[in-house]
Amino acid sequence: MKKRALTGVKPSGTPHIGNYLGAMKPIIDLQNDYETFVFIADLHSLTTVRNAEELHRNTLDVALDFLALGLDPERTVFYRQSDLHEHSELAWILSCITPFGLMERAHAWKDALATGKKDPTVGLFTYPVLMAADILLYQADLVPVGKDQKQHVEIARDLAEKFNGIFGETFKLPEEMTPEEIASIVGTDGEHKMSKSYNNTIQIFAPEEELKKQIMGIKTDSTPVEAPKDPDTDTVFKIYSYLATPPEIENLRDKYLSGGFGYGEAKKMLLTKYLEHFGPAREKRIELAKNLGYLGDVLKSGGEKAKKIASGTMEQVRQRTGLIL
Ligand code: ADP
Ligand code: TRP
């Protein structure tokens, strides 16, 4: 029997290469060897989005992004979190065994407080409980996530253990998958991880002119063109390395080390590589966007498949907890 891998992605705007390498590609790569589940975490987005039209548009966008980047709905169960009431239902049940202190120790919550987030909500506080429900409902073995989400998967594991301890063996304990080399893709400022909130991203589906601006805006040091450069401290080189083959990376490394090669040229090479790498996905996305009916069908059918599993788990949860007559 194949093991199960699952991940969720918040519909929160256009994806960048950090989202792709850290969260989208890992699950797409598992499609052959695992039973894969991907869902659009629209309920989680409600912690930040307060506009129906925006949430709706972002949901369609992220679905298009995934299909364009290689998610195959024949092999992956692809659905919308809010289509299954089981997510919210299990989240409540889990919240009743979740220690307050565990939530207080969650990095994302602590960061929100530390950065002076105005009027933090209960939803933001219990965010990891809903995420645990997302994972445990499907008895997932593996959860590919970026580094910042790792702790949330650990929390899911803690809650599964706690529930099993109280009510009897019910949930599988999930493991996170965060490959070290892509755990935190650096942003164009060369300083922070690439993130929408730092405005240091290179987007996958931005128009070419915009992409050019993002790449040309990568921060570099002031080594003059003629001088040799250190590839290992340079952000253009780092980002190029995420996309290029080993011989291509070696070739660029040599150029850096031998001097007479400016950062401007390196950025042009990166732009070319970027367009070559994402060209097919960019074209596919344009085609898919012409047929939103197909997109709706994919998500509907994914929701039906997900429902079978989620409702089976909930049946057990209801029995174990006494929520049955
Ligand atoms: P952002 O920081 O741009 O708002 P999200 O928080 O929406 O991105 O992250 C969506 C997914 O992409 C998460 O699984 C997250 O861990 C992953 N991710 C985001 N930024 C990066 C990055 N720079 N490197 C690796 N993974 C990332
Ligand atoms: N919290 C994740 C993020 O911000 C999205 C998410 C929601 C998720 N539920 C999940 C990821 C379950 C993995 C598993 O990116």
Coordinates of C-alpha atoms and ligand atoms in Angstrom, one line a residue:
M1 CA 0.0 0.0 0.0
K2 CA 1.2 3.5 -0.9
K3 CA 1.8 5.9 2.0
R4 CA -0.2 9.1 2.1
A5 CA 1.3 12.6 1.6
L6 CA -0.8 15.7 2.1
T7 CA -0.3 19.4 2.1
G8 CA -2.5 22.6 2.1
V9 CA -1.8 25.9 0.5
K10 CA -3.5 29.1 1.5
P11 CA -5.0 31.0 -1.4
S12 CA -3.1 34.2 -0.7
G13 CA -2.0 35.8 -3.9
T14 CA 0.3 34.9 -6.7
P15 CA 3.0 32.3 -5.9
H16 CA 6.7 32.9 -5.8
I17 CA 9.6 30.5 -6.2
G18 CA 9.8 30.1 -2.4
N19 CA 6.3 28.8 -2.4
Y20 CA 6.9 26.6 -5.4
L21 CA 10.2 25.0 -4.2
G22 CA 9.2 24.8 -0.5
A23 CA 5.6 23.7 -0.8
M24 CA 4.3 23.0 -4.3
K25 CA 7.0 21.1 -6.0
P26 CA 7.7 18.6 -3.2
I27 CA 4.1 17.3 -3.2
I28 CA 4.0 17.3 -7.0
D29 CA 7.1 15.2 -7.1
L30 CA 5.5 12.7 -4.7
Q31 CA 2.6 12.0 -7.0
N32 CA 4.0 8.7 -8.3
D33 CA 5.2 7.2 -5.1
Y34 CA 2.5 8.3 -2.7
E35 CA -1.2 8.7 -2.5
T36 CA -1.2 12.5 -2.6
F37 CA -3.7 15.0 -1.3
V38 CA -3.5 18.8 -1.9
F39 CA -6.2 21.2 -0.7
I40 CA -6.7 24.9 -0.8
A41 CA -6.8 26.2 2.7
D42 CA -9.4 28.8 2.3
L43 CA -10.6 28.6 5.9
H44 CA -7.1 29.4 7.0
S45 CA -7.1 32.4 4.7
L46 CA -10.0 33.9 6.6
T47 CA -7.5 34.8 9.3
T48 CA -6.3 37.5 7.0
V49 CA -8.6 38.0 4.0
R50 CA -11.8 40.0 4.7
N51 CA -13.1 40.3 1.2
A52 CA -15.3 37.7 -0.5
E53 CA -14.3 38.6 -4.0
E54 CA -10.6 38.5 -3.1
L55 CA -10.8 35.1 -1.4
H56 CA -12.8 33.7 -4.3
R57 CA -10.3 35.0 -6.9
N58 CA -7.3 33.8 -4.9
T59 CA -8.9 30.3 -4.6
L60 CA -9.3 30.0 -8.4
D61 CA -5.8 31.4 -8.8
V62 CA -4.1 28.9 -6.6
A63 CA -6.0 26.1 -8.2
L64 CA -4.8 27.2 -11.7
D65 CA -1.3 27.6 -10.3
F66 CA -1.1 24.0 -9.1
L67 CA -2.6 22.5 -12.2
A68 CA -0.3 24.5 -14.4
L69 CA 2.8 23.5 -12.3
G70 CA 2.0 19.8 -12.7
L71 CA -0.5 18.7 -10.2
D72 CA -2.3 15.8 -11.9
P73 CA -5.9 15.6 -10.6
E74 CA -6.0 11.9 -11.7
R75 CA -3.2 11.1 -9.3
T76 CA -3.8 13.7 -6.6
V77 CA -6.9 14.3 -4.6
F78 CA -7.3 18.1 -5.1
Y79 CA -10.0 19.9 -3.2
R80 CA -11.1 23.0 -1.2
Q81 CA -10.9 22.8 2.6
S82 CA -14.2 24.6 3.0
D83 CA -16.0 22.1 0.9
L84 CA -15.7 19.6 3.7
H85 CA -17.4 20.6 7.0
E86 CA -15.3 17.8 8.6
H87 CA -12.3 20.1 8.8
S88 CA -14.1 22.6 11.1
E89 CA -15.8 19.9 13.0
L90 CA -12.6 18.0 13.9
A91 CA -10.8 21.3 14.6
W92 CA -13.4 22.0 17.4
I93 CA -13.1 18.6 18.9
L94 CA -9.3 18.8 18.8
S95 CA -9.4 22.3 20.4
C96 CA -11.1 20.7 23.4
I97 CA -8.0 18.7 24.1
T98 CA -5.4 21.4 23.1
P99 CA -3.5 22.9 25.9
F100 CA -3.6 26.7 25.8
G101 CA 0.1 26.8 26.5
L102 CA 0.9 24.8 23.4
M103 CA -0.8 27.4 21.2
E104 CA 1.0 30.2 23.1
R105 CA 4.3 28.6 22.2
A106 CA 3.5 28.4 18.5
H107 CA 6.2 30.5 16.6
A108 CA 3.7 32.1 14.2
W109 CA 1.5 33.3 17.0
K110 CA 4.5 34.6 19.0
D111 CA 5.8 36.4 15.9
A112 CA 2.4 38.0 15.4
L113 CA 2.4 39.3 18.9
A114 CA 6.1 40.3 18.8
T115 CA 5.6 42.3 15.6
G116 CA 2.7 44.1 17.2
K117 CA -0.1 42.6 15.2
K118 CA -3.2 44.7 15.8
D119 CA -6.2 43.0 17.3
P120 CA -5.0 39.4 17.0
T121 CA -8.0 37.0 16.6
V122 CA -8.9 33.7 18.2
G123 CA -8.7 32.2 14.7
L124 CA -5.1 33.2 14.4
F125 CA -4.4 31.8 17.8
T126 CA -6.1 28.4 17.0
Y127 CA -4.8 28.3 13.5
P128 CA -2.6 25.2 14.3
V129 CA -5.6 23.3 15.5
L130 CA -7.4 23.6 12.2
M131 CA -4.2 22.6 10.5
A132 CA -3.9 19.5 12.7
A133 CA -7.5 18.6 11.7
D134 CA -6.6 19.1 8.0
I135 CA -3.8 16.6 8.4
L136 CA -5.3 14.0 10.8
L137 CA -8.6 13.7 9.0
Y138 CA -6.7 12.0 6.1
Q139 CA -4.4 9.9 8.3
A140 CA -1.5 11.4 6.4
D141 CA 2.0 9.9 6.8
L142 CA 3.9 12.8 5.3
V143 CA 3.4 16.5 5.2
P144 CA 5.6 18.5 2.9
V145 CA 5.9 22.1 4.2
G146 CA 8.3 24.9 4.3
K147 CA 10.4 25.5 7.4
D148 CA 8.0 28.0 8.9
Q149 CA 5.2 25.4 9.0
K150 CA 7.3 22.6 10.5
Q151 CA 6.2 23.4 14.0
H152 CA 2.6 23.2 13.0
V153 CA 3.0 19.7 11.8
E154 CA 4.7 18.8 15.1
I155 CA 1.7 20.3 16.9
A156 CA -0.6 18.0 14.7
R157 CA 1.5 15.1 15.9
D158 CA 1.2 16.1 19.5
L159 CA -2.5 16.5 19.2
A160 CA -2.9 13.1 17.5
E161 CA -0.9 11.5 20.3
K162 CA -2.9 13.2 22.9
F163 CA -6.3 12.3 21.3
N164 CA -5.1 8.6 20.9
G165 CA -4.0 8.6 24.5
I166 CA -7.4 9.8 25.8
F167 CA -9.8 8.2 23.4
G168 CA -7.9 5.2 22.0
E169 CA -5.9 4.7 18.8
T170 CA -7.5 6.8 16.1
F171 CA -5.0 9.0 14.3
K172 CA -1.8 8.2 12.5
L173 CA 1.1 10.4 13.6
P174 CA 2.2 12.5 10.7
E175 CA 5.8 13.5 9.9
E176 CA 6.8 16.7 8.3
M177 CA 9.0 16.8 5.2
T178 CA 11.2 19.8 4.9
P179 CA 14.2 19.2 2.7
E180 CA 17.0 21.3 4.2
E181 CA 18.3 22.8 0.9
I182 CA 14.9 24.2 0.0
A183 CA 13.6 24.8 3.5
S184 CA 14.1 28.5 3.2
I185 CA 14.6 30.1 -0.2
V186 CA 16.2 33.4 0.1
G187 CA 14.5 36.6 -1.2
T188 CA 15.7 39.2 -3.7
D189 CA 16.9 41.4 -0.8
G190 CA 19.4 38.6 0.0
E191 CA 18.6 39.0 3.6
H192 CA 15.2 37.5 4.5
K193 CA 13.5 34.3 3.3
M194 CA 11.5 35.0 0.1
S195 CA 8.0 36.1 1.3
K196 CA 5.1 38.2 0.1
S197 CA 5.3 40.0 3.4
Y198 CA 8.9 41.1 2.7
N199 CA 8.1 42.1 -0.8
N200 CA 11.2 40.3 -2.0
T201 CA 9.7 37.7 -4.3
I202 CA 10.2 36.5 -7.8
Q203 CA 6.8 35.4 -9.0
I204 CA 6.2 32.4 -11.2
F205 CA 3.4 33.8 -13.3
A206 CA 4.1 37.5 -13.4
P207 CA 4.2 39.2 -16.8
E208 CA 7.7 39.1 -18.3
E209 CA 8.3 42.8 -17.7
E210 CA 7.4 42.4 -14.1
L211 CA 9.6 39.3 -13.7
K212 CA 12.5 41.2 -15.3
K213 CA 12.1 44.0 -12.7
Q214 CA 12.0 41.5 -9.9
I215 CA 15.2 39.7 -11.1
M216 CA 17.1 42.9 -12.0
G217 CA 16.2 44.2 -8.5
I218 CA 18.1 41.4 -6.7
K219 CA 20.5 42.9 -4.2
T220 CA 24.2 42.3 -4.9
D221 CA 27.4 43.6 -3.4
S222 CA 29.5 46.2 -5.0
T223 CA 32.3 44.1 -6.4
P224 CA 33.3 45.7 -9.7
V225 CA 32.6 43.9 -13.0
E226 CA 36.3 43.0 -13.6
A227 CA 36.9 41.5 -10.2
P228 CA 36.3 37.8 -9.3
K229 CA 33.1 37.3 -7.3
D230 CA 32.2 34.8 -4.6
P231 CA 29.2 32.7 -5.9
D232 CA 28.5 31.3 -2.5
T233 CA 27.5 34.6 -0.9
D234 CA 25.6 36.0 -3.9
T235 CA 21.8 35.8 -4.1
V236 CA 21.6 35.8 -7.9
F237 CA 23.8 32.7 -7.9
K238 CA 21.8 31.1 -5.2
I239 CA 18.5 31.5 -7.0
Y240 CA 20.0 30.3 -10.3
S241 CA 21.2 27.2 -8.5
Y242 CA 17.7 26.3 -7.4
L243 CA 16.6 26.0 -11.1
A244 CA 19.7 25.0 -13.1
T245 CA 21.4 21.6 -13.7
P246 CA 24.7 20.8 -12.0
P247 CA 26.8 21.5 -15.2
E248 CA 25.0 24.9 -15.6
I249 CA 25.7 25.8 -12.0
E250 CA 29.4 24.9 -12.4
N251 CA 29.6 27.0 -15.6
L252 CA 28.2 30.0 -13.7
R253 CA 30.4 29.4 -10.8
D254 CA 33.5 29.5 -13.1
K255 CA 32.3 32.8 -14.6
Y256 CA 32.0 34.3 -11.1
L257 CA 35.4 33.1 -10.0
S258 CA 37.3 34.2 -13.1
G259 CA 36.1 37.9 -13.0
G260 CA 35.2 40.1 -16.0
F261 CA 31.6 39.0 -15.5
G262 CA 29.2 41.5 -13.9
Y263 CA 26.1 40.9 -11.8
G264 CA 24.0 42.4 -14.6
E265 CA 25.0 39.5 -16.9
A266 CA 24.3 37.0 -14.2
K267 CA 20.8 38.4 -13.7
K268 CA 20.2 38.1 -17.5
M269 CA 21.2 34.4 -17.3
L270 CA 18.8 34.0 -14.4
L271 CA 16.0 35.6 -16.3
T272 CA 16.6 33.3 -19.3
K273 CA 16.7 30.2 -17.0
Y274 CA 13.6 31.3 -15.2
L275 CA 11.6 31.7 -18.4
E276 CA 12.9 28.4 -19.7
H277 CA 12.1 26.6 -16.5
F278 CA 8.6 28.0 -16.0
G279 CA 7.7 28.7 -19.7
P280 CA 5.6 25.6 -20.1
A281 CA 3.7 26.2 -16.9
R282 CA 3.2 29.8 -17.7
E283 CA 1.6 28.8 -21.1
K284 CA -0.4 26.0 -19.5
R285 CA -1.9 28.4 -17.0
I286 CA -3.1 30.8 -19.7
E287 CA -4.9 27.8 -21.4
L288 CA -6.4 26.6 -18.1
A289 CA -7.7 30.0 -17.3
K290 CA -9.9 29.9 -20.4
N291 CA -11.9 27.0 -19.0
L292 CA -12.9 27.7 -15.4
G293 CA -15.7 25.1 -15.8
Y294 CA -13.0 22.4 -15.9
L295 CA -11.4 23.8 -12.8
G296 CA -14.7 23.7 -10.9
D297 CA -15.2 20.1 -12.0
V298 CA -11.7 19.1 -10.8
L299 CA -12.3 20.6 -7.3
K300 CA -15.7 19.1 -7.0
S301 CA -14.6 15.6 -7.9
G302 CA -11.6 16.0 -5.6
G303 CA -13.9 17.1 -2.8
E304 CA -16.0 14.0 -3.3
K305 CA -13.0 11.7 -3.0
A306 CA -11.7 13.6 0.0
K307 CA -15.2 13.3 1.7
K308 CA -15.1 9.5 1.6
I309 CA -11.9 9.5 3.7
A310 CA -12.7 12.5 6.0
S311 CA -16.2 11.2 6.8
G312 CA -14.8 7.8 7.6
T313 CA -12.4 9.3 10.1
M314 CA -15.1 11.5 11.6
E315 CA -17.3 8.4 12.1
Q316 CA -14.5 6.9 14.3
V317 CA -13.9 10.2 16.1
R318 CA -17.6 10.5 16.9
Q319 CA -17.7 6.9 18.2
R320 CA -14.6 7.3 20.3
T321 CA -15.7 10.6 21.8
G322 CA -19.3 9.7 22.4
L323 CA -20.8 12.0 19.9
I324 CA -23.3 9.3 18.8
L325 CA -26.6 8.1 20.1
Ligands
ADP1 P1 4.6 34.0 2.1 O1 5.7 34.0 3.2 O2 5.1 34.5 0.8 O3 3.3 34.7 2.6 P2 3.2 31.6 2.7 O4 3.4 31.9 4.1 O5 1.8 31.8 2.1 O6 4.2 32.5 1.9 O7 3.7 30.1 2.4 C1 3.1 29.1 1.6 C2 3.9 27.9 1.6 O8 5.2 28.1 1.0 C3 4.3 27.4 3.0 O9 4.3 25.9 3.1 C4 5.7 27.9 3.3 O10 6.4 27.2 4.2 C5 6.3 27.9 1.9 N1 7.3 28.9 1.7 C6 7.0 30.3 1.7 N2 8.1 31.0 1.6 C7 9.1 30.1 1.4 C8 10.5 30.2 1.2 N3 11.1 31.4 1.1 N4 11.3 29.1 1.1 C9 10.7 27.8 1.2 N5 9.3 27.7 1.4 C10 8.6 28.8 1.5
TRP2 N1 -0.6 26.8 7.2 C1 -0.1 26.4 5.9 C2 0.6 27.7 5.3 O1 0.4 28.8 5.8 C3 -1.2 26.0 5.0 C4 -1.9 24.7 5.5 C5 -3.1 24.7 6.1 C6 -1.3 23.4 5.6 N2 -3.4 23.4 6.5 C7 -2.3 22.6 6.2 C8 -0.1 22.9 5.2 C9 -2.1 21.3 6.4 C10 0.1 21.5 5.4 C11 -0.9 20.7 6.0 O2 1.2 27.6 4.3

